[in-house]
Coordinates of C-alpha atoms in Angstrom, one line a residue:
X172 CA -52.9 -49.6 -277.9
X173 CA -53.0 -52.7 -279.2
X174 CA -49.0 -52.4 -280.0
X175 CA -48.6 -51.5 -275.7
X176 CA -50.5 -54.7 -274.8
X177 CA -48.6 -56.8 -277.2
X178 CA -45.1 -55.9 -275.6
X179 CA -46.7 -55.9 -272.1
X180 CA -48.0 -59.3 -272.8
X181 CA -44.5 -60.8 -273.8
X182 CA -42.7 -59.4 -270.6
X183 CA -43.6 -60.1 -267.1
X184 CA -42.2 -56.9 -265.7
X185 CA -42.3 -53.3 -266.8
X186 CA -40.2 -50.6 -265.5
X187 CA -42.1 -46.8 -265.5
X188 CA -39.9 -43.7 -264.8
X189 CA -42.3 -40.7 -265.5
X190 CA -39.5 -38.3 -265.5
X191 CA -37.7 -40.3 -268.2
X192 CA -39.1 -38.7 -271.5
X193 CA -36.7 -40.6 -273.4
X194 CA -36.7 -44.4 -273.8
X195 CA -39.8 -44.8 -271.9
X196 CA -41.1 -48.2 -270.2
X197 CA -38.7 -50.8 -270.1
X198 CA -39.7 -54.4 -269.6
X199 CA -37.7 -57.8 -268.9
X200 CA -38.7 -60.9 -268.0
X201 CA -36.0 -61.0 -264.7
X202 CA -36.9 -59.2 -261.9
X203 CA -33.3 -59.1 -260.2
X204 CA -32.0 -57.2 -263.5
X205 CA -35.4 -54.7 -263.7
X206 CA -35.0 -53.5 -260.3
X207 CA -31.7 -52.5 -260.7
X208 CA -32.7 -50.9 -263.8
X209 CA -35.5 -49.2 -261.6
X210 CA -32.9 -48.0 -258.9
X211 CA -30.9 -46.2 -261.5
X212 CA -33.7 -44.8 -262.8
X213 CA -35.0 -43.4 -259.5
X214 CA -31.4 -42.0 -258.4
X215 CA -31.5 -40.3 -261.8
X216 CA -34.6 -38.7 -262.4
X217 CA -36.4 -39.4 -259.0
X218 CA -39.1 -41.9 -259.0
X219 CA -39.2 -45.4 -260.6
X220 CA -41.3 -48.2 -259.8
X221 CA -41.8 -51.7 -261.6
X222 CA -45.1 -53.2 -262.5
X223 CA -45.8 -57.3 -262.6
X224 CA -47.4 -56.9 -266.2
X225 CA -49.8 -60.4 -265.0
X226 CA -51.3 -58.7 -262.1
X227 CA -50.8 -55.5 -262.1
X228 CA -49.4 -54.3 -258.6
X229 CA -46.1 -52.5 -258.2
X230 CA -43.6 -54.9 -257.0
X231 CA -40.7 -52.4 -256.7
X232 CA -40.3 -48.7 -255.9
X233 CA -37.6 -46.4 -255.7
X234 CA -37.5 -42.7 -255.0
X235 CA -39.8 -40.5 -253.7
X236 CA -43.4 -40.4 -254.9
X237 CA -44.5 -37.4 -252.9
X238 CA -42.2 -35.2 -254.3
X239 CA -42.8 -36.4 -257.6
X240 CA -46.3 -36.0 -257.5
X241 CA -46.0 -32.4 -255.8
X242 CA -43.0 -31.2 -259.2
X243 CA -45.5 -32.5 -261.8
X244 CA -48.3 -30.2 -259.9
X245 CA -50.3 -33.3 -259.5
X246 CA -50.9 -32.4 -255.4

């Protein structure tokens, strides 16, 4: 999706919280700010990550990914 790629190219980091249906992904250029946001989302929704939009790597993770996958029926 072009719009999504444009947004991701404008920001260095994206916070992804799979169980948070309203609000979607959040983007930021400040790692500390987005890590704090991911921490709050992980507390509220069980699992959240921060991804570096340049490398694609996960740079911060909070919550129980295994529990999240079980709840979603992935495993």
